[in-house]
Structure formats: structure tokens, C-alpha cells
């Protein structure tokens, strides 16, 4: 999760979030280059205003500053479209986790096992927080997922529109009543990842956090077998 005075993006925890982070760095470098060139050009023209005040046209310069922005946009558009298609790709998921938004908590359903696992996840109040817990972010029941495993998430809502978001995994998907949205997910390392509902859903909108605990596949199987 992000920390105070952190200027960079949240540390990525999935292949897609890693690629998005690299794309962000590439786009930032292009942005800095463009701002530097344009700023230098403006200062140069302002300094030489009286020298070139009778210049009416410059075909070569106009050609260059039309072609260069087009090439620059290609450097941004191609990897951007590639990432958009990858985010919609879903190949051979190992199992499905269904997420249901309520006012104001989340329900999780693991329905692909021999015994379906279903539980609700409520925010912990301040007196119930464990030592070192995060206020307004910790929950009583975390969603447990394995890492290095292709997963499928099905998201819907039981009442109003919610939005299930995990910034570290670069995931934000709407939970809409009467409709199932799906997205692929794969974590590259273990850890505990926090998120919150990102759609204004009522008075207690800010009190329905999301916590995902990512563990090894063997530990996940043991947890699934031990769950009531």
C-alpha cells in the first residue's frame, strides 16, 4: 500500500500492474522530453522575437512539428492498446471467486470447490483492530487467494452500484445490480493488499474496505480444506 509522502506508484503485485507501472514510467519520460523541447523552443522564440518578427511561414519547421508529435503518440498508443487487450484476456483460470457488494460490506463466494465457501467481510471497528492493524482498512474476514495462479473474478451487487478496487493489482471493476462483470487476476508474490469501494454508494461508502491475503497454492488448499 502507499505510504505518506510517496510520489511513485504503489508497488505492483501482479503481471498487469507491473506492465502498467513500466508504461507509466515510459509515458512520464516522453512527457518530460516533450515539455523540455517545447519549453526550450518557447524561450528561444521569445528571445529572438525582434530578429524573426518578419517571418511569415516556415514549411520545414511546420512539417517537423507535425510529424514528431505523431511519432510520439505512436510510442504511447501502441503499448497502451497492447495493455488494454491484455487486461481483457483471460486464459484457463484455475477457479472463480465471486464478489458481491452490499451496503456496506462485501461477500465472497468460492463455488468451484467440493464444498462452496461463502463469507461476508466487514470493516473492523477501532476497538477490534489487531496490533499494527490499519484503521478503516482492516476487515474481519479477508479474501484468501493463491499467488502465481490464474484466477477469474465475477463481480456483482445486491443493491446499488459499488466498485471493487485493489490499487496494487491495478484492478477497479464496477459491481452493478443484476449484472456480472468479470476480470482475470494473477498475483506474482504473496502479501496482504488493501482496497476500498471506489463508487459513491451511500452514507457508509467509506466504510467498506477490501483486503486480499495472497498465500502459496499449498497453503491455500489447506485453508480451503480447513474452512467450515
XYZ file of N, CA and C in Angstrom, residues 12 69 72 100 132 139 178 187 190 195:
30
model
N 3.794 -2.794 -7.515
C 2.904 -3.734 -8.222
C 2.993 -5.136 -7.649
N 5.100 15.001 -33.259
C 4.043 14.624 -32.302
C 3.326 13.337 -32.699
N 5.512 10.545 -31.627
C 5.451 10.469 -30.167
C 4.183 9.775 -29.696
N -19.621 -10.006 -4.212
C -20.933 -9.346 -4.204
C -20.856 -8.135 -3.279
N -1.044 -3.210 15.191
C -0.465 -2.941 13.882
C -1.473 -2.907 12.762
N -10.351 -5.773 7.850
C -11.668 -6.418 7.873
C -11.609 -7.658 8.751
N -27.777 -6.853 -10.816
C -28.367 -7.574 -11.938
C -27.421 -7.864 -13.079
N -1.687 -12.988 -9.105
C -0.716 -12.336 -8.225
C 0.648 -12.984 -8.421
N 3.346 -13.225 -2.680
C 2.433 -13.216 -1.531
C 2.410 -11.858 -0.848
N -7.762 -2.356 -0.387
C -8.513 -1.535 -1.335
C -9.777 -1.040 -0.671
